[in-house]
Amino acid sequence: MNVLITGGAGFIGSHLCDALINRGDKVFCLDNLITGSRKNIEHLLGNDSFYFIEADLIDFDMTKIPFNFEIIFHLASPASPKDYVRFPIETLRVNSIGTEKCLNLALKMNAKFLFTSTSEVYGDPLVNPQKEDYWGNVNPIGPRSMYDEGKRYAEALIMAYHRVHKIKTYIARIFNTYGPRMRLDDGRVIPNFVSQAIHKRPLTIYGDGKQTRSFCYIDDLIKGLLLIVETDYHMPVNIGNPSEFTIIELAELVNKITGLELPFEFKEALPDDPRQRRPDIELAKKILGWTPSVNLEDGLRKTITFYLRD
Ligand code: UDP
């Protein structure tokens, strides 16, 4: 199959490129490297089935693309709070204009279209765990609004194209995902802790550290994404690991795995930081037969080993 991946040089995008190349697809990777990195795809550059275009989706002339795609995976977007706060307009544009360009291409090529949405569409949720039918608790003008509302607008646009043009669209709502190739300076909690452990610095905890997250290892996520596009289910599907941890528990686990006893450095809480997050994955289990298989301790070990080798 011919596949387009926007954001293919990012953390998740590059793992998706690997999985598709390994199963024999032709992969066309488009990335402006605003938050992605050439290093993530360097090992694929000599492969005859891999095409990399360094370009911004917003300006890129889609008519230049030499072949027809069967599937378009639209991942391009800054995704860590630090990155989207740094690039607020780019984040809104790639999720609005960028999504529309990809949808028009899917329409023209009769391709399937998968969008990587986010658990951030649920905002600071008032229910736990979050099910796909929860509408969310989002501040439309807050410090995370460029991402949350960008993704919410994209979901609305995708459903409109699905309903009007009958495109086979798919929306994956991705919960916190981690693994090799995350940028250690992307500001997220796992890269921060890994980098602090490598440099033997205190582990920074924002607020009281009792807020929760549920962390999914990258390989599990990629399996879920590949299964979704094989279905006829076009409403949003949560993809994440339902094991929920406080940030303090995560910090303790990093100390346990590394054998270090790094102290905790408590810092001011971030504004609009969700207090809890945990996916309800009953839908994914039912329609994909999917459930994550890597627990946090094993996934963290693999991740830390990757950075120690790198
Ligand atoms: N966090 C923390 N220390 C850090 C980085 C993040 O305590 O060094 C907290 C952050 O406040 C949030 C959680 O960890 O409550 C997850 O943050 P992250 O940026 O990884 O992703 P989010 O789920 O907020 O998008």
mmCIF file of C-alpha atoms and ligand atoms in Angstrom:
data_model
loop_
_atom_site.group_PDB
_atom_site.id
_atom_site.type_symbol
_atom_site.label_atom_id
_atom_site.label_comp_id
_atom_site.label_asym_id
_atom_site.label_seq_id
_atom_site.Cartn_x
_atom_site.Cartn_y
_atom_site.Cartn_z
ATOM 1 C CA MET A 1 0.000 0.000 0.000
ATOM 2 C CA ASN A 2 1.011 3.622 -0.526
ATOM 3 C CA VAL A 3 0.728 5.544 2.707
ATOM 4 C CA LEU A 4 1.160 9.225 3.586
ATOM 5 C CA ILE A 5 2.217 10.082 7.133
ATOM 6 C CA THR A 6 2.217 13.744 8.064
ATOM 7 C CA GLY A 7 4.458 14.303 11.068
ATOM 8 C CA GLY A 8 6.296 11.103 10.138
ATOM 9 C CA ALA A 9 9.593 12.293 11.652
ATOM 10 C CA GLY A 10 8.077 12.799 15.085
ATOM 11 C CA PHE A 11 8.134 10.399 18.011
ATOM 12 C CA ILE A 12 4.939 8.504 17.147
ATOM 13 C CA GLY A 13 5.199 9.174 13.400
ATOM 14 C CA SER A 14 8.628 7.600 13.062
ATOM 15 C CA HIS A 15 7.518 4.419 14.855
ATOM 16 C CA LEU A 16 4.519 4.266 12.520
ATOM 17 C CA CYS A 17 6.865 4.651 9.502
ATOM 18 C CA ASP A 18 8.921 1.708 10.832
ATOM 19 C CA ALA A 19 5.869 -0.505 11.298
ATOM 20 C CA LEU A 20 4.523 0.208 7.798
ATOM 21 C CA ILE A 21 7.896 -0.237 6.092
ATOM 22 C CA ASN A 22 8.356 -3.514 7.956
ATOM 23 C CA ARG A 23 5.069 -4.861 6.643
ATOM 24 C CA GLY A 24 6.018 -3.902 3.067
ATOM 25 C CA ASP A 25 4.185 -0.622 2.465
ATOM 26 C CA LYS A 26 5.517 2.402 0.566
ATOM 27 C CA VAL A 27 5.713 5.299 2.998
ATOM 28 C CA PHE A 28 5.682 8.961 2.066
ATOM 29 C CA CYS A 29 6.709 10.960 5.137
ATOM 30 C CA LEU A 30 6.006 14.691 5.278
ATOM 31 C CA ASP A 31 7.453 16.718 8.134
ATOM 32 C CA ASN A 32 8.686 20.282 8.626
ATOM 33 C CA LEU A 33 10.847 19.137 11.577
ATOM 34 C CA ILE A 34 9.398 21.863 13.810
ATOM 35 C CA THR A 35 9.311 19.337 16.655
ATOM 36 C CA GLY A 36 10.249 16.134 14.803
ATOM 37 C CA SER A 37 13.779 15.183 13.907
ATOM 38 C CA ARG A 38 15.679 13.744 10.942
ATOM 39 C CA LYS A 39 17.459 11.464 13.410
ATOM 40 C CA ASN A 40 14.180 9.589 14.029
ATOM 41 C CA ILE A 41 13.972 8.480 10.381
ATOM 42 C CA GLU A 42 17.639 8.465 9.397
ATOM 43 C CA HIS A 43 17.736 4.665 9.343
ATOM 44 C CA LEU A 44 14.934 4.654 6.727
ATOM 45 C CA LEU A 45 16.416 7.222 4.345
ATOM 46 C CA GLY A 46 18.218 4.667 2.157
ATOM 47 C CA ASN A 47 15.149 2.435 1.864
ATOM 48 C CA ASP A 48 13.562 2.326 -1.633
ATOM 49 C CA SER A 49 10.087 2.238 -0.123
ATOM 50 C CA PHE A 50 10.594 5.355 2.003
ATOM 51 C CA TYR A 51 10.235 8.925 0.759
ATOM 52 C CA PHE A 52 10.917 11.889 3.004
ATOM 53 C CA ILE A 53 9.831 15.409 2.139
ATOM 54 C CA GLU A 54 10.918 18.150 4.499
ATOM 55 C CA ALA A 55 8.076 20.617 4.032
ATOM 56 C CA ASP A 56 5.344 22.392 5.915
ATOM 57 C CA LEU A 57 1.979 20.781 5.252
ATOM 58 C CA ILE A 58 0.357 24.221 5.238
ATOM 59 C CA ASP A 59 2.345 25.450 2.192
ATOM 60 C CA PHE A 60 3.009 22.113 0.525
ATOM 61 C CA ASP A 61 1.508 21.687 -2.918
ATOM 62 C CA MET A 62 -0.261 18.328 -2.647
ATOM 63 C CA THR A 63 -0.481 18.033 -6.450
ATOM 64 C CA LYS A 64 3.302 17.435 -6.434
ATOM 65 C CA ILE A 65 2.810 14.053 -4.811
ATOM 66 C CA PRO A 66 3.693 11.422 -7.415
ATOM 67 C CA PHE A 67 1.377 8.624 -6.344
ATOM 68 C CA ASN A 68 -2.025 7.744 -5.079
ATOM 69 C CA PHE A 69 -2.396 6.904 -1.407
ATOM 70 C CA GLU A 70 -4.538 4.173 0.074
ATOM 71 C CA ILE A 71 -4.206 5.601 3.579
ATOM 72 C CA ILE A 72 -3.354 9.028 5.002
ATOM 73 C CA PHE A 73 -2.236 9.195 8.636
ATOM 74 C CA HIS A 74 -2.393 12.813 9.786
ATOM 75 C CA LEU A 75 -0.144 13.114 12.852
ATOM 76 C CA ALA A 76 1.553 16.454 12.195
ATOM 77 C CA SER A 77 1.251 18.753 15.228
ATOM 78 C CA PRO A 78 3.330 19.854 18.174
ATOM 79 C CA ALA A 79 2.131 17.529 20.941
ATOM 80 C CA SER A 80 3.860 18.306 24.213
ATOM 81 C CA PRO A 81 2.549 21.166 26.369
ATOM 82 C CA LYS A 82 5.930 22.899 26.161
ATOM 83 C CA ASP A 83 5.953 22.654 22.341
ATOM 84 C CA TYR A 84 2.409 23.777 21.665
ATOM 85 C CA VAL A 85 2.718 26.714 24.030
ATOM 86 C CA ARG A 86 5.864 27.688 22.083
ATOM 87 C CA PHE A 87 4.132 27.242 18.700
ATOM 88 C CA PRO A 88 0.483 28.161 19.345
ATOM 89 C CA ILE A 89 -0.406 29.458 15.881
ATOM 90 C CA GLU A 90 1.393 26.617 14.091
ATOM 91 C CA THR A 91 -0.502 24.150 16.300
ATOM 92 C CA LEU A 92 -3.877 25.675 15.452
ATOM 93 C CA ARG A 93 -3.052 25.900 11.729
ATOM 94 C CA VAL A 94 -1.818 22.341 11.287
ATOM 95 C CA ASN A 95 -4.862 20.941 13.071
ATOM 96 C CA SER A 96 -7.321 23.138 11.141
ATOM 97 C CA ILE A 97 -5.934 24.040 7.698
ATOM 98 C CA GLY A 98 -3.616 21.026 7.711
ATOM 99 C CA THR A 99 -6.440 18.632 8.529
ATOM 100 C CA GLU A 100 -8.635 20.130 5.804
ATOM 101 C CA LYS A 101 -5.844 19.754 3.215
ATOM 102 C CA CYS A 102 -5.377 16.105 4.165
ATOM 103 C CA LEU A 103 -9.117 15.436 4.074
ATOM 104 C CA ASN A 104 -9.357 16.965 0.582
ATOM 105 C CA LEU A 105 -6.482 14.775 -0.533
ATOM 106 C CA ALA A 106 -8.196 11.694 0.937
ATOM 107 C CA LEU A 107 -11.370 12.674 -0.908
ATOM 108 C CA LYS A 108 -9.535 13.111 -4.200
ATOM 109 C CA MET A 109 -7.585 9.854 -3.840
ATOM 110 C CA ASN A 110 -10.399 7.848 -2.292
ATOM 111 C CA ALA A 111 -8.045 7.107 0.615
ATOM 112 C CA LYS A 112 -8.745 6.167 4.196
ATOM 113 C CA PHE A 113 -7.878 8.941 6.655
ATOM 114 C CA LEU A 114 -6.726 8.510 10.248
ATOM 115 C CA PHE A 115 -6.311 11.453 12.611
ATOM 116 C CA THR A 116 -4.349 11.288 15.838
ATOM 117 C CA SER A 117 -6.509 13.183 18.273
ATOM 118 C CA THR A 118 -5.817 13.343 21.971
ATOM 119 C CA SER A 119 -7.088 12.781 25.477
ATOM 120 C CA GLU A 120 -6.740 16.577 25.767
ATOM 121 C CA VAL A 121 -10.137 16.843 24.040
ATOM 122 C CA TYR A 122 -11.511 15.816 27.463
ATOM 123 C CA GLY A 123 -9.693 18.781 29.077
ATOM 124 C CA ASP A 124 -9.531 18.616 32.881
ATOM 125 C CA PRO A 125 -12.092 15.797 33.045
ATOM 126 C CA LEU A 126 -14.861 15.723 35.622
ATOM 127 C CA VAL A 127 -15.297 11.970 35.142
ATOM 128 C CA ASN A 128 -12.708 9.239 35.502
ATOM 129 C CA PRO A 129 -11.977 7.125 33.497
ATOM 130 C CA GLN A 130 -12.803 8.998 30.290
ATOM 131 C CA LYS A 131 -15.088 7.273 27.806
ATOM 132 C CA GLU A 132 -15.450 8.391 24.191
ATOM 133 C CA ASP A 133 -18.943 9.765 24.838
ATOM 134 C CA TYR A 134 -17.686 12.230 27.489
ATOM 135 C CA TRP A 135 -17.762 15.760 25.993
ATOM 136 C CA GLY A 136 -14.975 17.164 28.105
ATOM 137 C CA ASN A 137 -14.195 20.111 30.333
ATOM 138 C CA VAL A 138 -12.027 22.403 28.228
ATOM 139 C CA ASN A 139 -11.012 26.028 28.681
ATOM 140 C CA PRO A 140 -11.402 27.439 25.140
ATOM 141 C CA ILE A 141 -8.984 30.328 25.711
ATOM 142 C CA GLY A 142 -6.636 28.770 28.286
ATOM 143 C CA PRO A 143 -2.928 27.983 28.018
ATOM 144 C CA ARG A 144 -3.641 24.589 26.420
ATOM 145 C CA SER A 145 -6.417 25.840 24.148
ATOM 146 C CA MET A 146 -4.302 25.953 20.971
ATOM 147 C CA TYR A 147 -3.927 22.174 21.232
ATOM 148 C CA ASP A 148 -7.212 21.136 22.848
ATOM 149 C CA GLU A 149 -9.396 23.283 20.609
ATOM 150 C CA GLY A 150 -7.243 22.600 17.540
ATOM 151 C CA LYS A 151 -7.837 18.873 18.003
ATOM 152 C CA ARG A 152 -11.537 19.375 18.826
ATOM 153 C CA TYR A 153 -12.033 21.475 15.676
ATOM 154 C CA ALA A 154 -10.224 18.810 13.636
ATOM 155 C CA GLU A 155 -12.535 16.102 15.022
ATOM 156 C CA ALA A 156 -15.568 18.206 14.054
ATOM 157 C CA LEU A 157 -14.197 18.786 10.544
ATOM 158 C CA ILE A 158 -13.416 15.085 10.087
ATOM 159 C CA MET A 159 -16.920 14.043 11.137
ATOM 160 C CA ALA A 160 -18.356 16.599 8.695
ATOM 161 C CA TYR A 161 -16.267 15.180 5.823
ATOM 162 C CA HIS A 162 -17.248 11.675 6.865
ATOM 163 C CA ARG A 163 -20.943 12.540 6.936
ATOM 164 C CA VAL A 164 -21.020 14.699 3.795
ATOM 165 C CA HIS A 165 -18.440 12.962 1.573
ATOM 166 C CA LYS A 166 -18.578 9.465 3.086
ATOM 167 C CA ILE A 167 -14.780 9.334 3.472
ATOM 168 C CA LYS A 168 -13.522 6.441 5.591
ATOM 169 C CA THR A 169 -12.218 8.551 8.449
ATOM 170 C CA TYR A 170 -10.806 7.339 11.772
ATOM 171 C CA ILE A 171 -10.166 9.306 14.969
ATOM 172 C CA ALA A 172 -7.753 7.845 17.541
ATOM 173 C CA ARG A 173 -7.774 9.690 20.866
ATOM 174 C CA ILE A 174 -4.276 9.060 22.119
ATOM 175 C CA PHE A 175 -3.526 9.152 25.838
ATOM 176 C CA ASN A 176 -0.035 9.804 27.258
ATOM 177 C CA THR A 177 2.386 7.696 25.224
ATOM 178 C CA TYR A 178 6.091 7.229 25.817
ATOM 179 C CA GLY A 179 9.102 5.345 24.565
ATOM 180 C CA PRO A 180 12.343 5.664 22.613
ATOM 181 C CA ARG A 181 12.752 8.772 20.388
ATOM 182 C CA MET A 182 10.809 11.207 22.563
ATOM 183 C CA ARG A 183 12.858 14.378 22.670
ATOM 184 C CA LEU A 184 14.465 14.512 26.095
ATOM 185 C CA ASP A 185 13.850 18.262 26.149
ATOM 186 C CA ASP A 186 10.198 18.125 25.052
ATOM 187 C CA GLY A 187 9.119 19.006 28.582
ATOM 188 C CA ARG A 188 6.901 15.995 29.215
ATOM 189 C CA VAL A 189 7.135 14.150 32.440
ATOM 190 C CA ILE A 190 8.769 10.900 31.277
ATOM 191 C CA PRO A 191 11.490 12.555 29.137
ATOM 192 C CA ASN A 192 12.114 15.019 31.982
ATOM 193 C CA PHE A 193 12.505 12.237 34.548
ATOM 194 C CA VAL A 194 14.700 10.160 32.219
ATOM 195 C CA SER A 195 16.927 13.118 31.492
ATOM 196 C CA GLN A 196 17.092 14.028 35.195
ATOM 197 C CA ALA A 197 18.001 10.431 36.041
ATOM 198 C CA ILE A 198 20.767 10.394 33.401
ATOM 199 C CA HIS A 199 22.242 13.598 34.854
ATOM 200 C CA LYS A 200 21.506 12.545 38.460
ATOM 201 C CA ARG A 201 19.459 15.669 39.096
ATOM 202 C CA PRO A 202 16.370 15.945 41.326
ATOM 203 C CA LEU A 203 13.073 14.804 39.766
ATOM 204 C CA THR A 204 10.876 17.864 39.171
ATOM 205 C CA ILE A 205 7.281 17.503 40.319
ATOM 206 C CA TYR A 206 4.762 20.176 39.373
ATOM 207 C CA GLY A 207 2.167 20.902 42.041
ATOM 208 C CA ASP A 208 1.540 18.269 44.713
ATOM 209 C CA GLY A 209 2.332 15.348 42.387
ATOM 210 C CA LYS A 210 -1.022 13.711 43.197
ATOM 211 C CA GLN A 211 -2.370 14.389 39.704
ATOM 212 C CA THR A 212 -2.641 11.186 37.669
ATOM 213 C CA ARG A 213 -1.757 10.024 34.190
ATOM 214 C CA SER A 214 -1.944 6.641 32.436
ATOM 215 C CA PHE A 215 1.072 5.851 30.278
ATOM 216 C CA CYS A 216 1.020 3.727 27.125
ATOM 217 C CA TYR A 217 4.174 2.241 25.615
ATOM 218 C CA ILE A 218 4.735 3.253 21.972
ATOM 219 C CA ASP A 219 4.593 -0.294 20.519
ATOM 220 C CA ASP A 220 1.136 -0.852 22.000
ATOM 221 C CA LEU A 221 -0.095 2.431 20.570
ATOM 222 C CA ILE A 222 1.194 1.676 17.056
ATOM 223 C CA LYS A 223 -0.591 -1.710 17.088
ATOM 224 C CA GLY A 224 -3.816 0.067 18.020
ATOM 225 C CA LEU A 225 -3.488 2.657 15.235
ATOM 226 C CA LEU A 226 -2.912 -0.039 12.618
ATOM 227 C CA LEU A 227 -5.970 -1.973 13.765
ATOM 228 C CA ILE A 228 -8.331 1.016 13.646
ATOM 229 C CA VAL A 229 -7.923 1.574 9.896
ATOM 230 C CA GLU A 230 -8.965 -2.040 9.260
ATOM 231 C CA THR A 231 -12.418 -1.442 10.768
ATOM 232 C CA ASP A 232 -15.611 0.187 9.594
ATOM 233 C CA TYR A 233 -15.884 2.162 12.824
ATOM 234 C CA HIS A 234 -15.668 5.915 12.226
ATOM 235 C CA MET A 235 -16.338 7.468 15.619
ATOM 236 C CA PRO A 236 -13.489 8.360 18.018
ATOM 237 C CA VAL A 237 -11.669 5.513 19.793
ATOM 238 C CA ASN A 238 -9.505 5.907 22.922
ATOM 239 C CA ILE A 239 -6.067 4.340 22.638
ATOM 240 C CA GLY A 240 -4.109 4.269 25.867
ATOM 241 C CA ASN A 241 -3.087 2.176 28.827
ATOM 242 C CA PRO A 242 -5.672 2.260 31.626
ATOM 243 C CA SER A 243 -3.185 1.736 34.488
ATOM 244 C CA GLU A 244 -3.279 5.029 36.356
ATOM 245 C CA PHE A 245 -0.364 6.470 38.347
ATOM 246 C CA THR A 246 0.194 9.648 40.313
ATOM 247 C CA ILE A 247 3.218 11.645 39.223
ATOM 248 C CA ILE A 248 4.835 10.839 42.573
ATOM 249 C CA GLU A 249 4.355 7.109 41.912
ATOM 250 C CA LEU A 250 5.975 7.582 38.509
ATOM 251 C CA ALA A 251 8.942 9.359 40.109
ATOM 252 C CA GLU A 252 9.287 6.537 42.660
ATOM 253 C CA LEU A 253 9.269 3.993 39.834
ATOM 254 C CA VAL A 254 12.068 5.859 38.034
ATOM 255 C CA ASN A 255 14.127 5.710 41.230
ATOM 256 C CA LYS A 256 13.379 1.994 41.621
ATOM 257 C CA ILE A 257 14.366 1.137 38.030
ATOM 258 C CA THR A 258 17.544 3.219 38.000
ATOM 259 C CA GLY A 259 18.543 2.243 41.529
ATOM 260 C CA LEU A 260 19.004 5.947 42.265
ATOM 261 C CA GLU A 261 17.515 7.830 45.168
ATOM 262 C CA LEU A 262 16.976 11.128 43.449
ATOM 263 C CA PRO A 263 15.217 13.683 45.625
ATOM 264 C CA PHE A 264 11.984 15.295 44.452
ATOM 265 C CA GLU A 265 11.965 19.002 43.670
ATOM 266 C CA PHE A 266 8.416 20.369 43.953
ATOM 267 C CA LYS A 267 7.620 23.250 41.589
ATOM 268 C CA GLU A 268 4.574 25.417 41.025
ATOM 269 C CA ALA A 269 1.629 23.595 39.396
ATOM 270 C CA LEU A 270 1.071 24.318 35.705
ATOM 271 C CA PRO A 271 -2.083 26.312 34.874
ATOM 272 C CA ASP A 272 -5.040 24.185 33.681
ATOM 273 C CA ASP A 273 -3.064 20.990 34.318
ATOM 274 C CA PRO A 274 -5.600 18.127 34.273
ATOM 275 C CA ARG A 275 -5.880 16.510 37.743
ATOM 276 C CA GLN A 276 -6.635 13.039 36.455
ATOM 277 C CA ARG A 277 -6.472 11.108 33.235
ATOM 278 C CA ARG A 278 -7.247 7.496 32.488
ATOM 279 C CA PRO A 279 -8.731 6.012 29.334
ATOM 280 C CA ASP A 280 -11.741 3.742 29.297
ATOM 281 C CA ILE A 281 -10.662 1.290 26.576
ATOM 282 C CA GLU A 282 -13.717 -0.970 26.469
ATOM 283 C CA LEU A 283 -14.529 0.282 22.958
ATOM 284 C CA ALA A 284 -11.022 -0.436 21.629
ATOM 285 C CA LYS A 285 -11.162 -3.906 23.217
ATOM 286 C CA LYS A 286 -14.505 -4.586 21.559
ATOM 287 C CA ILE A 287 -13.959 -3.263 18.049
ATOM 288 C CA LEU A 288 -10.207 -3.822 17.680
ATOM 289 C CA GLY A 289 -9.653 -6.759 20.009
ATOM 290 C CA TRP A 290 -6.829 -4.548 21.291
ATOM 291 C CA THR A 291 -5.442 -4.125 24.745
ATOM 292 C CA PRO A 292 -2.009 -2.811 25.740
ATOM 293 C CA SER A 293 0.516 -5.431 26.786
ATOM 294 C CA VAL A 294 3.536 -3.481 28.109
ATOM 295 C CA ASN A 295 3.317 -2.398 31.741
ATOM 296 C CA LEU A 296 4.838 0.872 32.911
ATOM 297 C CA GLU A 297 7.832 -0.659 34.646
ATOM 298 C CA ASP A 298 8.861 -2.730 31.598
ATOM 299 C CA GLY A 299 8.220 0.162 29.197
ATOM 300 C CA LEU A 300 10.246 2.558 31.337
ATOM 301 C CA ARG A 301 13.122 0.089 31.473
ATOM 302 C CA LYS A 302 13.158 -0.171 27.660
ATOM 303 C CA THR A 303 12.959 3.611 27.339
ATOM 304 C CA ILE A 304 15.754 4.306 29.819
ATOM 305 C CA THR A 305 17.943 1.636 28.172
ATOM 306 C CA PHE A 306 17.432 3.334 24.787
ATOM 307 C CA TYR A 307 18.674 6.674 26.100
ATOM 308 C CA LEU A 308 21.611 5.169 27.942
ATOM 309 C CA ARG A 309 22.720 3.528 24.664
ATOM 310 C CA ASP A 310 21.979 6.586 22.487
HETATM 311 N N1 UDP B 1 4.966 17.015 35.251
HETATM 312 C C1 UDP B 1 5.762 17.010 36.395
HETATM 313 N N2 UDP B 1 7.100 17.192 36.264
HETATM 314 C C2 UDP B 1 7.706 17.387 35.049
HETATM 315 C C3 UDP B 1 6.894 17.391 33.880
HETATM 316 C C4 UDP B 1 5.518 17.211 34.035
HETATM 317 O O1 UDP B 1 5.275 16.847 37.527
HETATM 318 O O2 UDP B 1 8.931 17.538 35.008
HETATM 319 C C5 UDP B 1 3.523 16.738 35.400
HETATM 320 C C6 UDP B 1 2.610 17.726 34.674
HETATM 321 O O3 UDP B 1 2.329 18.839 35.507
HETATM 322 C C7 UDP B 1 1.399 16.873 34.414
HETATM 323 C C8 UDP B 1 1.957 15.465 34.230
HETATM 324 O O4 UDP B 1 3.272 15.491 34.789
HETATM 325 O O5 UDP B 1 0.538 16.851 35.521
HETATM 326 C C9 UDP B 1 2.051 15.042 32.778
HETATM 327 O O6 UDP B 1 2.642 16.088 32.065
HETATM 328 P P1 UDP B 1 3.116 15.955 30.562
HETATM 329 O O7 UDP B 1 3.707 17.276 30.155
HETATM 330 O O8 UDP B 1 3.969 14.744 30.396
HETATM 331 O O9 UDP B 1 1.805 15.655 29.702
HETATM 332 P P2 UDP B 1 0.272 16.088 29.793
HETATM 333 O O10 UDP B 1 -0.426 14.849 30.199
HETATM 334 O O11 UDP B 1 0.091 17.183 30.816
HETATM 335 O O12 UDP B 1 -0.055 16.539 28.415
#
